[in-house]
Tab-separated table of C-alpha atoms in Angstrom:
chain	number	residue	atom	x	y	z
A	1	UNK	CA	112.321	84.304	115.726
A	2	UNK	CA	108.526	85.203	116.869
A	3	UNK	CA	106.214	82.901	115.113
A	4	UNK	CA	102.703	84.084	116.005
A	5	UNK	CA	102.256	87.969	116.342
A	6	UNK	CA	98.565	88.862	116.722
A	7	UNK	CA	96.674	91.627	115.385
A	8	UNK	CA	94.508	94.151	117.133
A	9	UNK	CA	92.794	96.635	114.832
A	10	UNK	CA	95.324	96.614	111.943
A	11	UNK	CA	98.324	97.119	114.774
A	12	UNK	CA	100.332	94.284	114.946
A	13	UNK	CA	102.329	93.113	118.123
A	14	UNK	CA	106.198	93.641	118.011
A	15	UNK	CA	105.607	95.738	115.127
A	16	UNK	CA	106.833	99.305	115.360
A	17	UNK	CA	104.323	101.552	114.055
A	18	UNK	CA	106.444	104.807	112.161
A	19	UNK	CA	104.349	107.574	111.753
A	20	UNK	CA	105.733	109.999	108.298
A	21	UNK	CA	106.299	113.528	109.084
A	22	UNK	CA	104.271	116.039	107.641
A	23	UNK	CA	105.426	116.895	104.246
A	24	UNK	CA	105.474	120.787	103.328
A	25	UNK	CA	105.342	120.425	99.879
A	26	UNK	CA	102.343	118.255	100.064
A	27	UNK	CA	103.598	115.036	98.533
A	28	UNK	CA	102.050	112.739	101.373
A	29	UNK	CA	99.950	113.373	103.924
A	30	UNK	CA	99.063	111.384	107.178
A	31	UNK	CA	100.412	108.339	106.785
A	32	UNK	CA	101.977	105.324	109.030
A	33	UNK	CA	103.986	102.322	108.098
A	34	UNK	CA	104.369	98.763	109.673
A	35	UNK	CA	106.964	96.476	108.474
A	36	UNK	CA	104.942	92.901	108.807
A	37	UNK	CA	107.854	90.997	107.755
A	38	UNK	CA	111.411	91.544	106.555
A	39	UNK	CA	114.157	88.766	107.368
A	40	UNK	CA	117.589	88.336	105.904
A	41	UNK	CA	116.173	85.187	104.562
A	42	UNK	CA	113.465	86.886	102.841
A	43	UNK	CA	114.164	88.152	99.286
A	44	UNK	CA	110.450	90.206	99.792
A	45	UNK	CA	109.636	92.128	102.425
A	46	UNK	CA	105.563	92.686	103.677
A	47	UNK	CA	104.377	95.899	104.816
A	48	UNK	CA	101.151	97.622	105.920
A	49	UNK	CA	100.528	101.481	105.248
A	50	UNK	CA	97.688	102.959	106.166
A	51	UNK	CA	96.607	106.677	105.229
A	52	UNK	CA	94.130	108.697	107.119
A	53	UNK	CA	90.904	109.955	106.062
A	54	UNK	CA	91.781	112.619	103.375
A	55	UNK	CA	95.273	111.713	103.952
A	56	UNK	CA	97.754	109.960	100.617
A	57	UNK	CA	100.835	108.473	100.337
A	58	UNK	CA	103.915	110.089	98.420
A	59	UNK	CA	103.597	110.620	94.807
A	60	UNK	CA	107.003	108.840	93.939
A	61	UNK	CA	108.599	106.112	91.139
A	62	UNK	CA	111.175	104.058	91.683
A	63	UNK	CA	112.683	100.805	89.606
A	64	UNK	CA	111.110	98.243	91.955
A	65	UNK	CA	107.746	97.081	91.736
A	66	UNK	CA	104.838	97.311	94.030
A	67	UNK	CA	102.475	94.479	94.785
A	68	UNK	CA	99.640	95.840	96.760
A	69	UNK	CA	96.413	94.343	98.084
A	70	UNK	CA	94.313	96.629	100.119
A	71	UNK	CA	93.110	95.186	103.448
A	72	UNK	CA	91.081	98.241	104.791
A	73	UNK	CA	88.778	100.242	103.686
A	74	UNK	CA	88.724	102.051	99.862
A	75	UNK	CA	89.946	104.419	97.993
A	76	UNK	CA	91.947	105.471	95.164
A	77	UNK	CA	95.132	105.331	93.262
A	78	UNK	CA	97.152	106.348	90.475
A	79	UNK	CA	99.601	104.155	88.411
A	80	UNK	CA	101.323	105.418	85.210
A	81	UNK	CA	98.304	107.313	83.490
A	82	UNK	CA	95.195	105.562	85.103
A	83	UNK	CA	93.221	106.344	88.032
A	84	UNK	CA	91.601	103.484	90.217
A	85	UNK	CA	88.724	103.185	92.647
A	86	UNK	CA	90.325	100.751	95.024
A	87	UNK	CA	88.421	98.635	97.530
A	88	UNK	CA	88.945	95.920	99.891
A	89	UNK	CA	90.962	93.010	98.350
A	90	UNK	CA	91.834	94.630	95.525
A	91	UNK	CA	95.069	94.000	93.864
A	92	UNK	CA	97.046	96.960	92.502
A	93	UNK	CA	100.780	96.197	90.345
A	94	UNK	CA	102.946	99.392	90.372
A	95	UNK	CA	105.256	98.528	87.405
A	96	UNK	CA	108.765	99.624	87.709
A	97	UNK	CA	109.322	103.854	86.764
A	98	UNK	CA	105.701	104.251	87.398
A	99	UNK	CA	104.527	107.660	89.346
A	100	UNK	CA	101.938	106.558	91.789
A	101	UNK	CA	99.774	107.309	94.855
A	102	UNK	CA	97.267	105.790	97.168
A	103	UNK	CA	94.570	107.954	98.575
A	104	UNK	CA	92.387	107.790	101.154
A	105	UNK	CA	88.530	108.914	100.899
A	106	UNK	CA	87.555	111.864	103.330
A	107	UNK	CA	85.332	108.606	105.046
A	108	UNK	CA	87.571	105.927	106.047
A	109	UNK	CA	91.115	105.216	106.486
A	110	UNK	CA	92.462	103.169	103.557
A	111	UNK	CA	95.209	100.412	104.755
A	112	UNK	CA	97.019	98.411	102.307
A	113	UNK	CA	99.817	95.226	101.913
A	114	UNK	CA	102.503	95.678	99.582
A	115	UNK	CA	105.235	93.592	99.162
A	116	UNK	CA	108.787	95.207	97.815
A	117	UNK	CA	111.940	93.384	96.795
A	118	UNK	CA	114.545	93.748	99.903
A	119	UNK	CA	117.191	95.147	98.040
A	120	UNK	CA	115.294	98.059	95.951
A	121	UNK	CA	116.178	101.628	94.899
A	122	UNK	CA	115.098	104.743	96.661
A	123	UNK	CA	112.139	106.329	95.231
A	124	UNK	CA	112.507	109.442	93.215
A	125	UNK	CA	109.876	112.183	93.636
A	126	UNK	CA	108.629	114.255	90.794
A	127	UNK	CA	110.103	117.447	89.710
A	128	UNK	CA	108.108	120.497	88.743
A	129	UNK	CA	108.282	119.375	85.100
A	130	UNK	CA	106.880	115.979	86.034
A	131	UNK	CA	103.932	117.491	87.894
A	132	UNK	CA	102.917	119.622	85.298
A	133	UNK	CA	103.279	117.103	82.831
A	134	UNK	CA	100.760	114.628	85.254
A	135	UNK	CA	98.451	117.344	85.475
A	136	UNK	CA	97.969	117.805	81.845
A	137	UNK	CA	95.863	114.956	81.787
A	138	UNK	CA	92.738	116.265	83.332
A	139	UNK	CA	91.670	112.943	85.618
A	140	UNK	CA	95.204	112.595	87.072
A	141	UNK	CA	94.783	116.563	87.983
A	142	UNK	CA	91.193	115.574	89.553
A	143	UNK	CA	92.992	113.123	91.731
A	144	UNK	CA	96.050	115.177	92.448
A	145	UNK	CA	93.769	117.958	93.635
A	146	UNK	CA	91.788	114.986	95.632
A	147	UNK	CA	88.611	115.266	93.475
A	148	UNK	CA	88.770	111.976	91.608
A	149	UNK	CA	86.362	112.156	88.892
A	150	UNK	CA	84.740	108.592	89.869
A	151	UNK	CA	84.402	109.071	93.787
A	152	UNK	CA	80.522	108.453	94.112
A	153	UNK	CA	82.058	104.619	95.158
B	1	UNK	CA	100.898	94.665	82.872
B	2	UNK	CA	97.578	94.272	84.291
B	3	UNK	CA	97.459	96.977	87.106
B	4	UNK	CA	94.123	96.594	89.029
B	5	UNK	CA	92.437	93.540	89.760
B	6	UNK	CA	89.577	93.761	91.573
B	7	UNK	CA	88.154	90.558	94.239
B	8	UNK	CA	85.352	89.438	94.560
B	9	UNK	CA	84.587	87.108	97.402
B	10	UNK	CA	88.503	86.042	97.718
B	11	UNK	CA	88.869	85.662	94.057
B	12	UNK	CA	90.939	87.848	92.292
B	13	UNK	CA	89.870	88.805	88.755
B	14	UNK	CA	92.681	87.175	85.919
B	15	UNK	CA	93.688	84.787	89.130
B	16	UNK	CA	93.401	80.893	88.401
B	17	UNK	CA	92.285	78.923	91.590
B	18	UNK	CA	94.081	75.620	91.946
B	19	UNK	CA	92.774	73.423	93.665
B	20	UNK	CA	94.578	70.701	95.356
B	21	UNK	CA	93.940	67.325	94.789
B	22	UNK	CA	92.601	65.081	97.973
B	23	UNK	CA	95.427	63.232	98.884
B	24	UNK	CA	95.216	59.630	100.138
B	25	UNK	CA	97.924	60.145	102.984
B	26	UNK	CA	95.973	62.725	104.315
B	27	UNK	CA	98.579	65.510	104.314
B	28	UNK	CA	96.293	68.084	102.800
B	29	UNK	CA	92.626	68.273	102.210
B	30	UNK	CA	90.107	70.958	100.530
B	31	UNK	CA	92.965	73.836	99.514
B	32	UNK	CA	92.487	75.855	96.813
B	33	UNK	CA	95.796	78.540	95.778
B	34	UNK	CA	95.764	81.456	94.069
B	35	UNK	CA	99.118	82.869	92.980
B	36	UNK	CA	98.209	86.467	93.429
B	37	UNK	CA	101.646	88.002	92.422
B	38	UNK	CA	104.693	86.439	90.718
B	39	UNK	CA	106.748	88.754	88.074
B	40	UNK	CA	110.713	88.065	86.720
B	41	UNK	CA	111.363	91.753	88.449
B	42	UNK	CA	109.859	90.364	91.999
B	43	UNK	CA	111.762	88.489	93.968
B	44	UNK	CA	109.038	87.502	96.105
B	45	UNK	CA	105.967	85.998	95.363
B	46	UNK	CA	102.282	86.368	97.341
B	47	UNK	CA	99.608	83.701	97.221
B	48	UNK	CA	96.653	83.013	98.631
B	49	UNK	CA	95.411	79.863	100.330
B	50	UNK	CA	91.812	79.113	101.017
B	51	UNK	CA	91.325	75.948	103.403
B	52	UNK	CA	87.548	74.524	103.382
B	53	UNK	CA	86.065	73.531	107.197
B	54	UNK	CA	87.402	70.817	108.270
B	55	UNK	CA	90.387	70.699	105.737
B	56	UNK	CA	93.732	71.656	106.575
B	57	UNK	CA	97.412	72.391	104.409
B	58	UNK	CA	100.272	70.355	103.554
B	59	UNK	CA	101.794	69.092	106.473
B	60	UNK	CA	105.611	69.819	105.286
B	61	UNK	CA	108.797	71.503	105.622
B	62	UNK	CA	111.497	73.481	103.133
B	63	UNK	CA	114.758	75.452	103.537
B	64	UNK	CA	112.775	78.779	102.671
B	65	UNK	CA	110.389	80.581	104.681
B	66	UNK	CA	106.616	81.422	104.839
B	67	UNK	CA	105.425	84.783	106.110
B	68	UNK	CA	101.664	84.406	106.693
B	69	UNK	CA	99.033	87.007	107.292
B	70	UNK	CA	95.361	85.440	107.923
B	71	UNK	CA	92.602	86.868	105.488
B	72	UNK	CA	89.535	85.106	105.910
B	73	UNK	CA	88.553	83.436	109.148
B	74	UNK	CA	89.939	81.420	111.826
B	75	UNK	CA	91.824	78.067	112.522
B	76	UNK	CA	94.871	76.570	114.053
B	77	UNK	CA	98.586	76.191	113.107
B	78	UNK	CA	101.043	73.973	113.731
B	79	UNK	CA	104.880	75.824	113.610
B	80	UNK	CA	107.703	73.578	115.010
B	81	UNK	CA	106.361	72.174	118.178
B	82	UNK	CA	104.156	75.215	119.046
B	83	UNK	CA	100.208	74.839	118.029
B	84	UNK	CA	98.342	78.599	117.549
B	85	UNK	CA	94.936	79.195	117.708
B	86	UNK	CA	95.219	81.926	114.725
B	87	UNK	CA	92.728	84.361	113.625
B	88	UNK	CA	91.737	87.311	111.114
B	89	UNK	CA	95.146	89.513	110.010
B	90	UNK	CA	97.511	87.555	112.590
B	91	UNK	CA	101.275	87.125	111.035
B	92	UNK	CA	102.976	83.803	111.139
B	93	UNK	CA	106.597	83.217	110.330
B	94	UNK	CA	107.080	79.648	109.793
B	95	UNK	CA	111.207	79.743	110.183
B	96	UNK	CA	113.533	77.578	107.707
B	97	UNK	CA	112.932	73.241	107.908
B	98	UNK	CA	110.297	73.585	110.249
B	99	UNK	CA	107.104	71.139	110.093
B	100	UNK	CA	104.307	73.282	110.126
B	101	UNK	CA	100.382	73.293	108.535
B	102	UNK	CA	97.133	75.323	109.280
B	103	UNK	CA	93.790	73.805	109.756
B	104	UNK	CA	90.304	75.063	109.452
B	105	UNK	CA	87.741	75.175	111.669
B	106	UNK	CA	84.778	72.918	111.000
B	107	UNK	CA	82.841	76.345	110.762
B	108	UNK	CA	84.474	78.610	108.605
B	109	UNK	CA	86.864	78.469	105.679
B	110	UNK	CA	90.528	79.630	106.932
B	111	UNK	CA	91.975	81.950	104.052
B	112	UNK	CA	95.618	83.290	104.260
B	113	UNK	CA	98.510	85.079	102.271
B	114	UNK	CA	101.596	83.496	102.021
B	115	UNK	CA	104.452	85.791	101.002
B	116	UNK	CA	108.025	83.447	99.759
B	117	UNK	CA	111.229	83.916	97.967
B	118	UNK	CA	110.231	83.205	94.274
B	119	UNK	CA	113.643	81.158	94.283
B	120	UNK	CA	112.716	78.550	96.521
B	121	UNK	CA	113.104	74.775	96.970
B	122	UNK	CA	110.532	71.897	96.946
B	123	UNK	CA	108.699	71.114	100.213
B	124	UNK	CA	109.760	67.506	102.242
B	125	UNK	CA	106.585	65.705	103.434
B	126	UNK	CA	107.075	63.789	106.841
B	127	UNK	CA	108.695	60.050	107.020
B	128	UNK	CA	106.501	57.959	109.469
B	129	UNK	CA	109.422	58.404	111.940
B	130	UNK	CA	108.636	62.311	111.688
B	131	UNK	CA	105.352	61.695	111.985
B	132	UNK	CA	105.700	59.667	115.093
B	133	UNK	CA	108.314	61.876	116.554
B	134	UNK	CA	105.739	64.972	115.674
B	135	UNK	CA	102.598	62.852	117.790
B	136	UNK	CA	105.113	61.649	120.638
B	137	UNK	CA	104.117	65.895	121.874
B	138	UNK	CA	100.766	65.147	123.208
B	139	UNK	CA	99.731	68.836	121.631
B	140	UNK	CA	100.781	68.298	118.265
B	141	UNK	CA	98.866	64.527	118.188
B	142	UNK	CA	96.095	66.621	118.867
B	143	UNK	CA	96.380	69.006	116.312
B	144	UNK	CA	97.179	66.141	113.748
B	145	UNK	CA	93.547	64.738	114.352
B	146	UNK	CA	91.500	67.783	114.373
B	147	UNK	CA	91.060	68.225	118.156
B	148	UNK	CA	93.372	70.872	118.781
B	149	UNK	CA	93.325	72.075	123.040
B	150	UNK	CA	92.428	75.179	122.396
B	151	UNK	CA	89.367	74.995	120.079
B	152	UNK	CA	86.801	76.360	121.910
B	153	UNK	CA	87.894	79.716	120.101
C-alpha cells in the first residue's frame, strides 16, 4: 500500500489520469478523472474531476449521492431545480435521483472532490422528455445552453 | 437537504467546528474538526481537520482506514514507521492498526480532509510500551518532539 503520493498541479503520482471521450450528443465535454482513493477496505471512494475551460461534466442521476467540494477554480452547477455559482471550497450534496452537472467558466478550469459510495448504481442519462422538461425552467435552460444567468462571479 | 454550502476561510457554512480539548498526555493539541459530509445513504464520511502551528493530531491507531488529502498548508506525518514531510493536495493512506498523526509547522496551520467508512471503530491511543517501542526509531523520536529531520521544508 503507497502511503504518501504527492501532488504536482492537481496530478497526483500513481494516479492514472482517464481522459472522457468526446461525447456527440453533447452531454459532457472535456473532462478527466483521477481516482484519489478507492480500497477494498474503503466503503467511499475519493475522486478528482476536473473540466476544462468551457468544458462540463455529464448531465446524469443516479441513486447514490454525491459529496463534492471544489478544489480548483469556480464555476457552476445544477442539482435538482437550482443553479449554483460554485467556488473554491465550496460544498455541493447531489441527493440521490437528482439530474446534475458541473461546469466550467470559459476562464479557468474547474476541479472538484467528490466522494461516492463503492458499491453505487450506474448513472442514467436523460431522455428527450427529461431535457425538455429541464429546459422549461428558464435558468436551468440558461445553464444548459452555458449562459448561466448569474455568471458576472 | 442542504445542497450548496459555501466556505469561507476553511469554514463551511451550516458546519460546526469542534474543537478538541488540550489533552494532558499530550496526544493532541490545537485541532479543530469539521464533519463536512455524513448522510444514512453515504457510506463514507469526509471531515476536515485544521491543526494550529505547533499543534499536532491524535497520536492513535484503528482497524479502519484514513484517506487524507492536505488542504491548507504544510506539516509532517507520522504513518507506521515512515515520517513525511507533507504538503498542499498530497494523499495519505494511513493503512488498517497503524500508529500514525500529522503535525503542524510552527508557521502555518496544517488543514486536511479525511475521508472514512462511516461504520468504523474507536481509535486505540498508545500504551507507554508503544510509545517506547515508537521512539526506540531514532526518526519517529524526532517527530514525537517536534523536530522532525526533514523540517527545513
Amino acid at each position: 500500500m503507497v502511503v504518501h503520493r504527492k501532488a504536482r498541479d492537481y496530478r497526483w503520482e500513481g494516479v492514472t489520469e482517464l481522459p472522457y471521450k468526446e461525447d456527440d450528443r453533447a452531454l459532457f465535454r472535456s473532462v478527466t478523472r483521477q481516482v484519489l482513493f478507492s480500497d477494498p477496505a474503503m466503503q467511499g471512494e475519493l475522486r478528482y474531476f476536473e473540466v476544462a475551460p468551457g468544458g462540463f461534466s455529464t448531465l446524469e442521476r443516479h441513486a447514490h449521492m454525491h459529496a463534492v467540494l471544489v478544489l480548483r477554480g469556480r464555476g457552476h452547477c445544477l442539482v435538482g431545480d437550482e443553479v449554483k455559482q460554485i467556488e473554491l471550497r465550496d460544498l455541493i450534496t447531489v441527493p440521490p435521483m437528482t439530474w446534475h452537472q458541473f461546469r466550467a467558466t470559459a476562464a479557468e478550469p474547474l476541479g472538484f472532490l467528490c466522494m461516492v459510495n463503492a458499491a453505487r448504481d450506474k448513472p442514467q442519462l436523460p431522455s428527450e422528455k427529461d431535457l425538455a422538461r429541464l429546459a422549461s425552467n428558464a435558468k436551468i435552460a440558461a445553464f444548459l445552453r452555458d449562459e448561466p444567468e448569474d455568471s458576472s462571479l
